[in-house]
Short mmCIF file of C-alpha atoms in Angstrom, two decimals:
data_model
loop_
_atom_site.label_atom_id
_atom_site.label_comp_id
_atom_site.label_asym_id
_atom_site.label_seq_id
_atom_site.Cartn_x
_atom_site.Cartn_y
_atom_site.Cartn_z
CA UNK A 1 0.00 0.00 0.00
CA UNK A 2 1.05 3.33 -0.63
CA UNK A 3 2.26 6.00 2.11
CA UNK A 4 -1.27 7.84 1.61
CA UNK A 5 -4.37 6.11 1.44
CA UNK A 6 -7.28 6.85 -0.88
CA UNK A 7 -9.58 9.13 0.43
CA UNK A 8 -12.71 7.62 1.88
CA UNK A 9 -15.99 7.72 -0.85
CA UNK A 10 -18.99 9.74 -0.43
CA UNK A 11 -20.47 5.93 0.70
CA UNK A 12 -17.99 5.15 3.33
CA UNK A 13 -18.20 8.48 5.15
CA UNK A 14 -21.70 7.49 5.67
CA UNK A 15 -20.76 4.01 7.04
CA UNK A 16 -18.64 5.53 9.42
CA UNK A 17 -19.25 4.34 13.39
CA UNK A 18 -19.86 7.40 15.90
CA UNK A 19 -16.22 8.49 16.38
CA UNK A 20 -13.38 7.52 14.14
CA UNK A 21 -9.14 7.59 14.85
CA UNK A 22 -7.45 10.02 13.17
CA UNK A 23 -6.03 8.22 10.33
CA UNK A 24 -9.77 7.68 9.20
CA UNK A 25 -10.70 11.27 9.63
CA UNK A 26 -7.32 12.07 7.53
CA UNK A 27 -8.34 9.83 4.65
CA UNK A 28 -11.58 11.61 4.67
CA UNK A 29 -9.42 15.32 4.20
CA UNK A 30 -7.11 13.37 1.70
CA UNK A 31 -4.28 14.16 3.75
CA UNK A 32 -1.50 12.08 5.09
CA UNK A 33 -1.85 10.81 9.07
CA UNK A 34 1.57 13.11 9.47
CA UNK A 35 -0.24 16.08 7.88
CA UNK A 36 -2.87 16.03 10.18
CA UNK A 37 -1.13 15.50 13.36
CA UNK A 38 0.72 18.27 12.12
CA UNK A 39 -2.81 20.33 12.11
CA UNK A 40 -3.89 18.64 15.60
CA UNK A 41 -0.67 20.53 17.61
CA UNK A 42 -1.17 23.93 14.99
CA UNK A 43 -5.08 23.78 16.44
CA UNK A 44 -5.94 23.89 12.70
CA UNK A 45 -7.26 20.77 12.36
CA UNK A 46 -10.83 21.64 10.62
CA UNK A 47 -13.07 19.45 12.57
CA UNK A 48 -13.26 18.60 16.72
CA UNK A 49 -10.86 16.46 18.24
CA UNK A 50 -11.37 14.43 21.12
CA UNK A 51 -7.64 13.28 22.65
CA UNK A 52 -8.19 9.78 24.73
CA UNK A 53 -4.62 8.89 26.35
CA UNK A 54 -2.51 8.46 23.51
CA UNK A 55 -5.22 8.29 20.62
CA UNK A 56 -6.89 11.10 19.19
CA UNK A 57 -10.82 10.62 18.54
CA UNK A 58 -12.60 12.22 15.98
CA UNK A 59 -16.45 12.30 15.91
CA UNK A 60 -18.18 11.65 12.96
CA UNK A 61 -21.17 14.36 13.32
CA UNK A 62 -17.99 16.89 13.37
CA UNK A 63 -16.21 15.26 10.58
CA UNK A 64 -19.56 15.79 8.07
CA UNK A 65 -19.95 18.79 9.31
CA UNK A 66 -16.23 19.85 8.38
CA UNK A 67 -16.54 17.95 5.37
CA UNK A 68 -19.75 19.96 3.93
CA UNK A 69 -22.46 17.44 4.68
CA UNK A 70 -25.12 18.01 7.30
CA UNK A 71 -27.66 14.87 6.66
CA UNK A 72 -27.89 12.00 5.67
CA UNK A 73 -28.98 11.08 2.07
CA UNK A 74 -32.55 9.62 1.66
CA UNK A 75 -32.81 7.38 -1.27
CA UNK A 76 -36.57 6.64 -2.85
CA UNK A 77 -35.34 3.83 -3.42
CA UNK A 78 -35.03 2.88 0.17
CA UNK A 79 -38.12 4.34 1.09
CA UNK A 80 -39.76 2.36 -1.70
CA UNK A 81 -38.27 -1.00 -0.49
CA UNK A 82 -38.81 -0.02 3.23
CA UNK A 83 -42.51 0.90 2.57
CA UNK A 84 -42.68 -2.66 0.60
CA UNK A 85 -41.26 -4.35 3.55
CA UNK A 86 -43.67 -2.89 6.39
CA UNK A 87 -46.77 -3.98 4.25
CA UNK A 88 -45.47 -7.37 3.84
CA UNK A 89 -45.18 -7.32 7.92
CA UNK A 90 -47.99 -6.25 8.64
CA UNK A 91 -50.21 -8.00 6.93
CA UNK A 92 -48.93 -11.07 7.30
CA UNK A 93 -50.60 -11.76 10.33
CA UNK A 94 -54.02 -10.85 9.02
CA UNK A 95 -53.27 -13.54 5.87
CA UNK A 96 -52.35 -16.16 8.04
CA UNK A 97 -55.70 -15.41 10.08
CA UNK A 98 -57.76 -15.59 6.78
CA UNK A 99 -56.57 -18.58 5.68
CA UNK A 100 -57.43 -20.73 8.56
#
């Protein structure tokens, strides 16, 4: 693998967990873990930083923010196969019922 990592797609910032280490949050910026340590001790680093011991925490809410996006994406799509999936469950039971 090469000293910098790709940066993380438009997709995986949105599979990100509630905090991330800094090497994530660095692939997100498209800058180099050294780069952004760098920002950490200039107090430059563009989102909030959470230092645990030895380990710097990022959270993710901060990181969208910093990165430009403020909600999550709704899909129709989704909502389409969501919407098929709660009729199916509920009326299952009342088939079931019916048929007996």
């Amino acid at each position: 693998m090469s000293r910098t990592a790709r940066a993380l797609t438009f997709a995986e910032v949105f599979d990100l967990p509630l905090s991330v280490d800094l090497r994530t949050a660095a692939r997100a910026f498209a800058v180099c873990p050294a780069t952004a340590y760098r920002l950490i001790h200039l107090g430059r680093f563009p989102c909030q930083v959470v230092r645990l011991g030895h380990q710097y925490r990022i959270p993710t809410a901060s990181l969208m923010r910093a990165l430009g996006v403020e909600n999550l994406p709704v899909h129709a799509a989704d909502i389409e196969a969501g919407a098929e999936v709660s009729a199916v469950m509920n009326h299952a039971p009342y088939e079931q019922e019916e048929s007996q």
